[in-house]
mmCIF file of C-alpha atoms in Angstrom:
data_model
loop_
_atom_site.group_PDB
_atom_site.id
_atom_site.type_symbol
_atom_site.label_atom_id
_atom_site.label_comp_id
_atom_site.label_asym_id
_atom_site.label_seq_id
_atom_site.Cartn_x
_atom_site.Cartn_y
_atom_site.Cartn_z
ATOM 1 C CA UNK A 1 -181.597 176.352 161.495
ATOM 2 C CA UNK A 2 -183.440 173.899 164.018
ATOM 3 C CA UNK A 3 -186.541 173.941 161.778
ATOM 4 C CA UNK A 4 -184.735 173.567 158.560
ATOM 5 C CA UNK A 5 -182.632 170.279 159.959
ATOM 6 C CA UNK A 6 -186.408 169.059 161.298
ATOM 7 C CA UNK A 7 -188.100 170.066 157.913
ATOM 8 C CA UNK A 8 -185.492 168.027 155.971
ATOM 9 C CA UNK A 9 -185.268 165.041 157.803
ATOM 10 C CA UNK A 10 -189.422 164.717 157.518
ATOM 11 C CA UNK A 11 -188.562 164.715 153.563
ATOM 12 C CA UNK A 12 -186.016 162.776 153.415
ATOM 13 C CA UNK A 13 -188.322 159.752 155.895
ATOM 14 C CA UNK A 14 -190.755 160.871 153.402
ATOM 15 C CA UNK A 15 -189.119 160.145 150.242
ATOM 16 C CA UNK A 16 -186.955 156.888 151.355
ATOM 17 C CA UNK A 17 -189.551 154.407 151.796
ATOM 18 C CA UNK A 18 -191.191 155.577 148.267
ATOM 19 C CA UNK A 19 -188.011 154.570 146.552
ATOM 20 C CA UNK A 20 -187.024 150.078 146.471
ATOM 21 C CA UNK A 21 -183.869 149.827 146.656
ATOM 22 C CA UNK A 22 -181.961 147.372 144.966
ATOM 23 C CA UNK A 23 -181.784 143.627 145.439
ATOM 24 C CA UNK A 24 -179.023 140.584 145.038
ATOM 25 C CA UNK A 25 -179.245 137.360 144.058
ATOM 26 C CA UNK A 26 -176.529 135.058 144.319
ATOM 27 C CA UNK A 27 -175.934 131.870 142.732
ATOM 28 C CA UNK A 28 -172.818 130.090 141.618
ATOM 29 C CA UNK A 29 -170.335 130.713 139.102
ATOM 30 C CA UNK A 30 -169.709 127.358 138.037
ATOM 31 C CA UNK A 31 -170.867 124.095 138.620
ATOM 32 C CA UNK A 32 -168.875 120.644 136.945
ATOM 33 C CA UNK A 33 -171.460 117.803 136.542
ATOM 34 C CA UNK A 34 -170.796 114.499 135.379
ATOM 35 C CA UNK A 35 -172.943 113.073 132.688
ATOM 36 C CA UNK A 36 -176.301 110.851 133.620
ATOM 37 C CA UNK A 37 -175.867 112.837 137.096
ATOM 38 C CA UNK A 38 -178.556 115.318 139.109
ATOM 39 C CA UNK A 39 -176.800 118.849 139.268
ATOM 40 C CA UNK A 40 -178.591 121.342 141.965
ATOM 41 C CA UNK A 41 -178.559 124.975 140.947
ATOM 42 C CA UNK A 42 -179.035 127.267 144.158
ATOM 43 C CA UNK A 43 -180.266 130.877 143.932
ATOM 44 C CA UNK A 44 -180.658 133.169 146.530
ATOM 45 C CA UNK A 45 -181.044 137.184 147.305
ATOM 46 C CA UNK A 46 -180.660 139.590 149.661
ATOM 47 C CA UNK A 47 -183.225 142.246 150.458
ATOM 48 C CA UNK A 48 -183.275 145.012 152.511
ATOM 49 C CA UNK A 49 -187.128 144.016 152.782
ATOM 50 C CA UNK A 50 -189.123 141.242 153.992
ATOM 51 C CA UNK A 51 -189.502 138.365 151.975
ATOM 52 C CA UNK A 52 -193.430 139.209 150.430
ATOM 53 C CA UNK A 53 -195.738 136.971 149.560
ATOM 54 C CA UNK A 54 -195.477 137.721 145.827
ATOM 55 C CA UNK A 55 -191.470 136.989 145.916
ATOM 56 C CA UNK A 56 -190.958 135.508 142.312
ATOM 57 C CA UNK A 57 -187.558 133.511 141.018
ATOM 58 C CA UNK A 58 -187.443 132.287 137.225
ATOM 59 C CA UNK A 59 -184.478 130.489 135.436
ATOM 60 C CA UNK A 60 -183.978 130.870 131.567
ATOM 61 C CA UNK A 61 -181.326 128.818 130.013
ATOM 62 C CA UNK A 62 -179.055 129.888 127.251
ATOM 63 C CA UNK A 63 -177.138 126.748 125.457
ATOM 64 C CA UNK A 64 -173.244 127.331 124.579
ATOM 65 C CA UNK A 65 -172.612 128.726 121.551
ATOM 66 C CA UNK A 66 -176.357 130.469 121.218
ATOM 67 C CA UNK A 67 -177.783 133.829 121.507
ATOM 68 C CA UNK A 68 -181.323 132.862 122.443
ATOM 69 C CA UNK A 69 -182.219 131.809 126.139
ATOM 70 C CA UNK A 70 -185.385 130.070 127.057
ATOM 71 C CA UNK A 71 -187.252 130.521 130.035
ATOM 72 C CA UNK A 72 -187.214 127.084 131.912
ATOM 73 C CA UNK A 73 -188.476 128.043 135.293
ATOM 74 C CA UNK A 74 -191.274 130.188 137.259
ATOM 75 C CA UNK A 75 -192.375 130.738 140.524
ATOM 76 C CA UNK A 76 -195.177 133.106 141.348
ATOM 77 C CA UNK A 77 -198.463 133.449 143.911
ATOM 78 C CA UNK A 78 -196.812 130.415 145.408
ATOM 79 C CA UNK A 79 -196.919 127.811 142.891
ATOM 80 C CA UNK A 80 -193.762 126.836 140.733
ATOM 81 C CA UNK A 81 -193.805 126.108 137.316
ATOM 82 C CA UNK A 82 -191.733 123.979 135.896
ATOM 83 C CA UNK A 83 -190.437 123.789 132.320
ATOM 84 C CA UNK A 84 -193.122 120.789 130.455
ATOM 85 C CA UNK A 85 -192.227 121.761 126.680
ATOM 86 C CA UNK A 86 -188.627 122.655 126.371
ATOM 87 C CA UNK A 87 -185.389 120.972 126.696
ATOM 88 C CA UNK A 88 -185.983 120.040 130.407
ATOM 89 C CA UNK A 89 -189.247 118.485 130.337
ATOM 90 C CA UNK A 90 -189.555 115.760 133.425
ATOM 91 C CA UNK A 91 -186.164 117.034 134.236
ATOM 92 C CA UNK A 92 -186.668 119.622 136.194
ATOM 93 C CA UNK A 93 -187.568 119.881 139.661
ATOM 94 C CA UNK A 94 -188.299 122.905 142.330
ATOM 95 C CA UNK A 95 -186.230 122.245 145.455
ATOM 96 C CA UNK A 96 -185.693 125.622 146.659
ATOM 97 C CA UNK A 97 -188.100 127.271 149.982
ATOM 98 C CA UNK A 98 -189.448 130.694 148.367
ATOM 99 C CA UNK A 99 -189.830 131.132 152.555
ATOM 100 C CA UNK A 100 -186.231 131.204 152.960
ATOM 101 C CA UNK A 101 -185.082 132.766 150.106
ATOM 102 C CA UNK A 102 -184.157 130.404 148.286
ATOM 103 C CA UNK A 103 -185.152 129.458 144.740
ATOM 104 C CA UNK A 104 -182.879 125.959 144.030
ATOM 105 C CA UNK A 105 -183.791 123.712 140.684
ATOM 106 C CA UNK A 106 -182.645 120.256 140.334
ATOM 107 C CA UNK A 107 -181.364 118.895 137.135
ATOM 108 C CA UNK A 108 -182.011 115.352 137.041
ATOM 109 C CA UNK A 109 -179.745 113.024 134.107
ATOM 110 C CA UNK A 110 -177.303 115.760 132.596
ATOM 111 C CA UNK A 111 -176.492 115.740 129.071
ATOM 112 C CA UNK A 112 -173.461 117.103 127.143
ATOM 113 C CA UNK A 113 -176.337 119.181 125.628
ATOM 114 C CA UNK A 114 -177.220 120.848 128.912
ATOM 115 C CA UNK A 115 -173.936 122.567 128.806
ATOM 116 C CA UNK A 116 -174.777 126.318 129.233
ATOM 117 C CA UNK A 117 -175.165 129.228 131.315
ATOM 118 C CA UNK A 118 -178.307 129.701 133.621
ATOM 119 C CA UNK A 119 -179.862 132.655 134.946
ATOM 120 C CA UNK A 120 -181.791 133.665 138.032
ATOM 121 C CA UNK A 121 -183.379 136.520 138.740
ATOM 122 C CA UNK A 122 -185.635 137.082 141.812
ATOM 123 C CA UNK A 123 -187.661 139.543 142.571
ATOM 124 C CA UNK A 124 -189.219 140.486 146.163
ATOM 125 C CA UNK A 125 -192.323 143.131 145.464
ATOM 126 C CA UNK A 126 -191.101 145.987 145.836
ATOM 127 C CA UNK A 127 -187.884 145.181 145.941
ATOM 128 C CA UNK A 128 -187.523 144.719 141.995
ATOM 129 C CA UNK A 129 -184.385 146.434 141.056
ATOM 130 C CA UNK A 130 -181.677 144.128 140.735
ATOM 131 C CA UNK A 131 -179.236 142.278 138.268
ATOM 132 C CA UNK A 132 -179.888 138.596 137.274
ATOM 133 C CA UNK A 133 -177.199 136.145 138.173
ATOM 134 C CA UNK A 134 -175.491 133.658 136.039
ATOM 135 C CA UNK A 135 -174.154 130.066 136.774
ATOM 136 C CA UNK A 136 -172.159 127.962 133.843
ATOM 137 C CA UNK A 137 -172.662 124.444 133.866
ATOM 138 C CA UNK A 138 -169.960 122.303 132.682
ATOM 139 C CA UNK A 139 -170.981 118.608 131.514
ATOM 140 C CA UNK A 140 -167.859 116.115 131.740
ATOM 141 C CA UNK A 141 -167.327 112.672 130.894
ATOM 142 C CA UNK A 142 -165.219 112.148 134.093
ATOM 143 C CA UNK A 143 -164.487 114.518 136.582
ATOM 144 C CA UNK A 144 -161.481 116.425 135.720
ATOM 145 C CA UNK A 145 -158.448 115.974 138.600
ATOM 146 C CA UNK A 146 -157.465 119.502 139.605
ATOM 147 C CA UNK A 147 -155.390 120.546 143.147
ATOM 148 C CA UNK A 148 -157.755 119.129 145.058
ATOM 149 C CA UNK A 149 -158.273 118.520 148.834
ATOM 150 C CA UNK A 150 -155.349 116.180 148.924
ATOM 151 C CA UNK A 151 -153.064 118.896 147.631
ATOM 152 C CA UNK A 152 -153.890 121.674 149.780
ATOM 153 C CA UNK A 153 -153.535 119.332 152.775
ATOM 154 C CA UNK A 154 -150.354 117.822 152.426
ATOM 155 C CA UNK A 155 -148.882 121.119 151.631
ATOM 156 C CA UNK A 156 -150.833 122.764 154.527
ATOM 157 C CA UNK A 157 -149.431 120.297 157.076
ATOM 158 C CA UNK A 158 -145.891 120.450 156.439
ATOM 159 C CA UNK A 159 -145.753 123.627 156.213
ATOM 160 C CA UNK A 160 -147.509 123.733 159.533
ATOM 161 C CA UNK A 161 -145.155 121.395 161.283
ATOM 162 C CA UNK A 162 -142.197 123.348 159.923
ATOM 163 C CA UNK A 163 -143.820 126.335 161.399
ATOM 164 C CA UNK A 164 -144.237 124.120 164.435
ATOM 165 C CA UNK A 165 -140.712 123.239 164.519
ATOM 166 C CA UNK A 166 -139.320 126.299 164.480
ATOM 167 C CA UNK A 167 -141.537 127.869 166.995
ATOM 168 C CA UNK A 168 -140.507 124.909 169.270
ATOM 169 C CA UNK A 169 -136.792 125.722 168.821
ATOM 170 C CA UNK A 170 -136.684 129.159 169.819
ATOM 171 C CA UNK A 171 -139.203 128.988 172.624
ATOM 172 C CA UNK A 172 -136.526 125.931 174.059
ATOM 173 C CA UNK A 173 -133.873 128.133 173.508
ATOM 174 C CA UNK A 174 -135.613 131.185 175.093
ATOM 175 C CA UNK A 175 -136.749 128.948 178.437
ATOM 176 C CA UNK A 176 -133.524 127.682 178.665
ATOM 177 C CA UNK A 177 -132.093 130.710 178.841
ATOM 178 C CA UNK A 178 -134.332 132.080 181.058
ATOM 179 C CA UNK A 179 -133.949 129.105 183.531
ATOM 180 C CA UNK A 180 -130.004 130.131 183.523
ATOM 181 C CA UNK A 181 -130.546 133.374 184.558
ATOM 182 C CA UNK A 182 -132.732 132.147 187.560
ATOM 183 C CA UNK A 183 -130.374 129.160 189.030
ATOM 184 C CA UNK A 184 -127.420 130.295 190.606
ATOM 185 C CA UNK A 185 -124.954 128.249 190.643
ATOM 186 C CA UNK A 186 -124.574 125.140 188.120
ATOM 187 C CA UNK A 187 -122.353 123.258 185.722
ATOM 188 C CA UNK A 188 -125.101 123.588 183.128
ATOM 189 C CA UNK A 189 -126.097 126.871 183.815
ATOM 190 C CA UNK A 190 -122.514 128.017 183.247
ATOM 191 C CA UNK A 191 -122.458 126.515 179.869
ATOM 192 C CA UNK A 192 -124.960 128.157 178.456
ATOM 193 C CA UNK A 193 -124.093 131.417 180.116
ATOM 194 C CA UNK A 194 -120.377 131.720 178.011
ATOM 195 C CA UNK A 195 -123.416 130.926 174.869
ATOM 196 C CA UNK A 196 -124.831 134.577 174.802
ATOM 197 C CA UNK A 197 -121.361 135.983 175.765
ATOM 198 C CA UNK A 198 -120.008 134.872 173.044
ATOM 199 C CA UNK A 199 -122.536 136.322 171.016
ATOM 200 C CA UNK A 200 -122.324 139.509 171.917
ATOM 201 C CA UNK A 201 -118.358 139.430 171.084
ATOM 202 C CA UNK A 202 -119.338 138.230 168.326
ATOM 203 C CA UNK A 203 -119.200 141.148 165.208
ATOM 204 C CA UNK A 204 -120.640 141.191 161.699
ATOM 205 C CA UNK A 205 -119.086 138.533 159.577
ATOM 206 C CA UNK A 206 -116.753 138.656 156.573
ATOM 207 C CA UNK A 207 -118.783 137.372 153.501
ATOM 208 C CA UNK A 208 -116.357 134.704 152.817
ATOM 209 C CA UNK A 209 -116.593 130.767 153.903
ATOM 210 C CA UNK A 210 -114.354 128.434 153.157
ATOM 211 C CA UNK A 211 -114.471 124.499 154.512
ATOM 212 C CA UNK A 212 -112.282 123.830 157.546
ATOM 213 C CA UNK A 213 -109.658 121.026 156.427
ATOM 214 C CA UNK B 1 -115.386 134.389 147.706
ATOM 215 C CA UNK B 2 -115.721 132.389 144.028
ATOM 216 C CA UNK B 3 -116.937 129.321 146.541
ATOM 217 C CA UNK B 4 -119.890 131.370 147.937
ATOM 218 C CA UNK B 5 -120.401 132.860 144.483
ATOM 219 C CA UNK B 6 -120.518 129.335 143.151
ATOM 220 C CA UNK B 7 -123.124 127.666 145.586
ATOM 221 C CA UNK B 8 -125.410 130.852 145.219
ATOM 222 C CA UNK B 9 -125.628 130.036 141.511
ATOM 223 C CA UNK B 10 -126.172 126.467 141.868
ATOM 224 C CA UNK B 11 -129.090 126.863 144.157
ATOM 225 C CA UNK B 12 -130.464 129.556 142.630
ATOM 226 C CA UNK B 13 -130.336 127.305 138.884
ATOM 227 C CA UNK B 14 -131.667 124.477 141.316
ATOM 228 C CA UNK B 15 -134.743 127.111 141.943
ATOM 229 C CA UNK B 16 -135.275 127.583 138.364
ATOM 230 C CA UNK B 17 -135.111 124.339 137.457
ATOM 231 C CA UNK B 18 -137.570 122.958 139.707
ATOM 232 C CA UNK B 19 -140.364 125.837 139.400
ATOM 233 C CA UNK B 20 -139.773 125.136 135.746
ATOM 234 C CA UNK B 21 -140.734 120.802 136.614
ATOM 235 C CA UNK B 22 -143.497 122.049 138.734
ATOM 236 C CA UNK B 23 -145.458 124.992 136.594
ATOM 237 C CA UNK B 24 -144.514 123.688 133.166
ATOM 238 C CA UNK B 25 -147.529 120.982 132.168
ATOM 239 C CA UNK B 26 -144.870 118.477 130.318
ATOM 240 C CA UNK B 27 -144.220 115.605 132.494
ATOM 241 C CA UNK B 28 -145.678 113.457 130.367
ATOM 242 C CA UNK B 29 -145.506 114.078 125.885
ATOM 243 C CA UNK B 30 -146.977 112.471 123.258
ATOM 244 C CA UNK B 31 -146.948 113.247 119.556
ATOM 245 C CA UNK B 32 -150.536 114.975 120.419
ATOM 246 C CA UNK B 33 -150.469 115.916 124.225
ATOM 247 C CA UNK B 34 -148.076 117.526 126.610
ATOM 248 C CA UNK B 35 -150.062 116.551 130.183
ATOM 249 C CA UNK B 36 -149.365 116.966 133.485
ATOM 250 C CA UNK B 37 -149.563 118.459 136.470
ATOM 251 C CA UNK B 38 -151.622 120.619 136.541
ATOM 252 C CA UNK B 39 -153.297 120.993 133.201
ATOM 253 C CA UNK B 40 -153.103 119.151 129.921
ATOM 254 C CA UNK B 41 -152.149 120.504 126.433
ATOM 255 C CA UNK B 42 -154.068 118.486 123.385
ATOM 256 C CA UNK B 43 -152.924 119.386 119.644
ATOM 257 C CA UNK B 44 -156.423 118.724 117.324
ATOM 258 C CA UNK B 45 -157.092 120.902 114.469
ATOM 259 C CA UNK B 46 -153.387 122.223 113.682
ATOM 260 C CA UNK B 47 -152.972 124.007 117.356
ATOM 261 C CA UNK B 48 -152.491 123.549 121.315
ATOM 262 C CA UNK B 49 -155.862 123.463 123.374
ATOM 263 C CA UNK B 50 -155.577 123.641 126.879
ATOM 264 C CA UNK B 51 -157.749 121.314 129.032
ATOM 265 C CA UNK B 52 -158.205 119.402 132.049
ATOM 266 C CA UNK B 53 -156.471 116.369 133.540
ATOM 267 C CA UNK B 54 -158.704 113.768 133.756
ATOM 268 C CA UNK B 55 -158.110 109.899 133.266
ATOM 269 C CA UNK B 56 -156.802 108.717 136.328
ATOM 270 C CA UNK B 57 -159.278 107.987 138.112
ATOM 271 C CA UNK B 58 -157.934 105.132 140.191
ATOM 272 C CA UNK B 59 -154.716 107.040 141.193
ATOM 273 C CA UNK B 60 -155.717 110.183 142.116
ATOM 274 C CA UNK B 61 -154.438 110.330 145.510
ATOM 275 C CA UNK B 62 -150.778 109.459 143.981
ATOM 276 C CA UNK B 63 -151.463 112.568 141.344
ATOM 277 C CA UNK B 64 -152.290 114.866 144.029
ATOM 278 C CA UNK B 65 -149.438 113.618 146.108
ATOM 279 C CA UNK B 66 -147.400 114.893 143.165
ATOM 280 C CA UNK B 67 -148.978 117.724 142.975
ATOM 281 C CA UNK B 68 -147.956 118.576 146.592
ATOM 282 C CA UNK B 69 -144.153 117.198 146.954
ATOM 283 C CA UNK B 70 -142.881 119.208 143.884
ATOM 284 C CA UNK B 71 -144.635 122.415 144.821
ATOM 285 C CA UNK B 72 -143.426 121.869 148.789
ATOM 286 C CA UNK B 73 -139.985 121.347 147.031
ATOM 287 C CA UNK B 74 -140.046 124.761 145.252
ATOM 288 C CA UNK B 75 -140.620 126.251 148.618
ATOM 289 C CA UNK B 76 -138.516 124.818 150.527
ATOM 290 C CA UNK B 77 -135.653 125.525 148.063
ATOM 291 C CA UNK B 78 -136.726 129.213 147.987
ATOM 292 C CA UNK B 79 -137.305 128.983 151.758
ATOM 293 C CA UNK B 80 -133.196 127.717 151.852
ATOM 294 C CA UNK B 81 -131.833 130.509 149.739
ATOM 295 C CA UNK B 82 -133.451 132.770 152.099
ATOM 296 C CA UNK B 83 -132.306 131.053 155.279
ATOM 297 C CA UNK B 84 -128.559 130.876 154.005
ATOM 298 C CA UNK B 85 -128.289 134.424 152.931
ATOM 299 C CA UNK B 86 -129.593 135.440 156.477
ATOM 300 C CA UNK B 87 -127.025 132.625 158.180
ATOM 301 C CA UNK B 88 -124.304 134.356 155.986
ATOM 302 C CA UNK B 89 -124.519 137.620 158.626
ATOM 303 C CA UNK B 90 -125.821 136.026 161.633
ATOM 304 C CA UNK B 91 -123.762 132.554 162.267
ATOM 305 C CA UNK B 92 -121.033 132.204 164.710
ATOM 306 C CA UNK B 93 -117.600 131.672 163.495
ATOM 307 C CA UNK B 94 -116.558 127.910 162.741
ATOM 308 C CA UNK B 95 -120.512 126.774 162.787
ATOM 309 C CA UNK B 96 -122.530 124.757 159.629
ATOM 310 C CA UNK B 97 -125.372 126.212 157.896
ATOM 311 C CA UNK B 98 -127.420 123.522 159.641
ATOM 312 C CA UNK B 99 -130.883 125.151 159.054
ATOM 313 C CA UNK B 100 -130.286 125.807 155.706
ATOM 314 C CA UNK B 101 -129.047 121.863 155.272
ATOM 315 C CA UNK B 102 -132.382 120.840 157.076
ATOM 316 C CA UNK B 103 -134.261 122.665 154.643
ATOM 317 C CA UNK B 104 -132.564 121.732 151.749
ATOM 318 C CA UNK B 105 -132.950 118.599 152.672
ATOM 319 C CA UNK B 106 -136.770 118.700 152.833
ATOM 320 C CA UNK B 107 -136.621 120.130 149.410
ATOM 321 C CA UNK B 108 -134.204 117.186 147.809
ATOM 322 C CA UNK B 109 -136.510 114.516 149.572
ATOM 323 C CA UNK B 110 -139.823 116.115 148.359
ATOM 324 C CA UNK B 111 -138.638 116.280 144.554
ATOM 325 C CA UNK B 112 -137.127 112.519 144.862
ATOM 326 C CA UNK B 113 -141.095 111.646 146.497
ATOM 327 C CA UNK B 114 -142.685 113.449 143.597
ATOM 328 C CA UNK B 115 -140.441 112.321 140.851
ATOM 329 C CA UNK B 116 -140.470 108.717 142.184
ATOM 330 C CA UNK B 117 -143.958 108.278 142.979
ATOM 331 C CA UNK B 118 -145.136 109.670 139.423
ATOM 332 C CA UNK B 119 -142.539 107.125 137.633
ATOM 333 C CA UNK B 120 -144.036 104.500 139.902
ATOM 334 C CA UNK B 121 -148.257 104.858 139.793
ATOM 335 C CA UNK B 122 -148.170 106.677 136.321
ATOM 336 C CA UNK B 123 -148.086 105.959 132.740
ATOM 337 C CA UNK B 124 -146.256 102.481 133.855
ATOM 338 C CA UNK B 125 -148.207 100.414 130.998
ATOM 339 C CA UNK B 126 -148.151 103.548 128.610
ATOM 340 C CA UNK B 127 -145.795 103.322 125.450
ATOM 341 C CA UNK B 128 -147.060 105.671 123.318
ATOM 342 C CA UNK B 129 -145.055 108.735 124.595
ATOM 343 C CA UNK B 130 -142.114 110.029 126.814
ATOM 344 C CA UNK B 131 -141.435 111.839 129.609
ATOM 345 C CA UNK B 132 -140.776 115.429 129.098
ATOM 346 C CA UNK B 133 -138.695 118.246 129.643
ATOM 347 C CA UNK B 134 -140.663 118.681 133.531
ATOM 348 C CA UNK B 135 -139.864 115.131 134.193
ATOM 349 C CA UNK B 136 -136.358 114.956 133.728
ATOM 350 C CA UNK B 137 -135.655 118.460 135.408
ATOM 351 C CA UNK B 138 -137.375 117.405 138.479
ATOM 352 C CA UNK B 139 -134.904 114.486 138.538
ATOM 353 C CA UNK B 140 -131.552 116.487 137.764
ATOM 354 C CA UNK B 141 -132.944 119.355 140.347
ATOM 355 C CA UNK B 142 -132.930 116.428 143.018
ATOM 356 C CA UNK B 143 -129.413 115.321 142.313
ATOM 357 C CA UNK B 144 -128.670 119.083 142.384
ATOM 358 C CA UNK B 145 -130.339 119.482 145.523
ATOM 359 C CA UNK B 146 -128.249 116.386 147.084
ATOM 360 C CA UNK B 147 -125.274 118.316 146.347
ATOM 361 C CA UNK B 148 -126.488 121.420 147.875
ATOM 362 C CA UNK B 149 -127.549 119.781 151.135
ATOM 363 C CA UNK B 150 -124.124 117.776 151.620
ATOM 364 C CA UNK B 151 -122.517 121.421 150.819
ATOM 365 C CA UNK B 152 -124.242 122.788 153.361
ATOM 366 C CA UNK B 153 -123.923 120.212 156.106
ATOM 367 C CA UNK B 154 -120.230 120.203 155.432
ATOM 368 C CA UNK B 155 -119.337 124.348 154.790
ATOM 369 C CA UNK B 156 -118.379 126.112 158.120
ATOM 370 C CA UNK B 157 -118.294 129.432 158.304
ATOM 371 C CA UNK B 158 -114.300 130.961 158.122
ATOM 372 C CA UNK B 159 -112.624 131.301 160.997
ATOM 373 C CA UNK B 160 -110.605 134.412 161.302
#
């Protein structure tokens, strides 16, 4: 039994470092840029493995409404190579650190015709098998007003100090009836002692209300 | 009984009415756009597109206040109903539904901010289109909401 365990754990050691396991690269989904602006792209991955010297990252682009995507980016053996033919010639520039894992591209001067998706893929010998990632670019004319910052924090706030409030009231009302319990003898105290009396008199209400005259 | 039966309905219409202002993107219609709040409805080639909100640029802050108000309104309303259902079983004899005043309150203030600011910053120079169906229910769900807080601040609870 003992031997078997030992004899299959060897294999398994064996066999695991033989296999690459699979790696992930993250970018965005989205990005909104506004027209004759610089739009950053950041791409990164996660590898069980360190980053090698012969990590790669290359974008291709595919335009909206097209089938075909062209390669626009490469980095390999430490030198990136930048698109000098294609729709992003002198556009393009390599602002990522292939150290860190990260393989960013700035697009300098969008265009409406820039509109399109844009994918990454990364690869980190021998960590090769792994699913490219997409990010859409979105060209606008002006930058489209959605709930925005302002939104969240004016509804974040009063909701807060409603929350506040409340907390407030019954923590008053809970020391105050503490500090009854603990004075003996006191105009005030006896006040608010008939309070919880009363309460507990008090039984389960008829569901009608009608205003006093 | 019909009393308690009436002022349930009338919040609960006041509810509708003002989740209806805030989701429904018609505060603002022309013959070829329905717009506001959140998104923006453009008729071009014989049918609806939906897009994004984007020309005003100089009052955003004033949109986004908007934004806010009516949607703190909806919750506070909802937040109300809650409040006086619970205060129904658990106030003392001859008391107000004070809480459920304050919030109502809250809610009629916040709709009157939202309506009044957007009549105020928006659309002031504008007149080629109306304001729509959103618009004028946020304005008849304040008065309603008026009602509702006054209701509250007056009703006691019977004393038997």
């Amino acid at each position: 039994m003992l031997t078997f365990l030992a004899l299959a754990s060897v294999l398994l050691l064996g066999i695991v470092p033989e296999r690459s396991q699979a790696i992930v690269i993250y970018t965005g989904w989205e990005r909104h840029g506004l027209v004759g602006s610089d739009i950053r792209l950041s791409c990164s991955f996660f590898s069980w493995r360190w980053t090698s010297e012969d990590v790669t990252f290359s974008w291709t682009y595919r335009p909206d409404g097209s089938r075909d995507s062209i390669s626009i980016f490469h980095y390999t053996g430490g030198v990136p190579y930048v698109d000098n033919k294609g729709p992003f010639r002198d556009r393009l520039e390599f602002v990522g650190n292939p150290g860190r894992r990260d393989g960013s591209i700035l697009i300098k001067n969008l265009d409406f015709s820039d509109n399109g998706t844009f994918t990454c893929d990364a690869k980190n010998p021998p960590d090769i098998v792994g699913r490219p990632s997409s990010v859409r670019v979105l060209v606008f004319e002006t930058v489209p007003i959605q709930a925005g910052v302002i939104t969240g924090a004016i509804i974040g706030v009063v909701l807060g100090l409603l929350v506040l409030i409340v907390v407030i009231y019954y923590l008053m009302r809970f020391l105050v009836a503490r500090r009854v319990f603990s004075l003996s003898v006191s105009k005030h105290g006896k006040k608010k002692k008939e309070g919880p009396q009363q309460r507990q008199l008090w039984t389960p209400p008829p569901l009608t209300c009608y205003p006093l005259p | 009984m019909l009393m308690l039966a009436g002022i349930v309905v009338v919040h609960i219409a006041t509810i509708i009415m003002l989740l209806v202002a805030t989701m429904d993107s018609a505060w603002w219609v022309t013959e070829t756009e329905s717009t506001d709040l959140w998104y923006r409805w453009k008729f071009s080639d014989s049918a609806w597109h939906y897009t994004n909100v984007d020309n005003y640029q100089d009052a955003v802050e004033y949109f986004q206040t908007v934004q806010a108000t009516s949607v703190l309104a909806c919750i506070f309303a909802i937040l109300a109903l809650c409040v006086f259902v619970a205060q129904l079983f658990t106030l003392p004899k001859g008391h107000r539904f004070a809480f459920t005043g304050f919030l109502q309150l809250i809610a009629c203030l916040c709709i009157m901010t939202a309506a009044s600011i957007y009549t105020n910053t928006l659309h002031t120079n504008d007149s080629n289109g109306w304001y729509g169906h959103s618009y004028i229910l946020a304005w008849v769900s304040f008065v309603l909401s008026l009602i509702l807080t006054i209701t509250y601040l007056v009703l006691r609870k019977k004393n038997e």
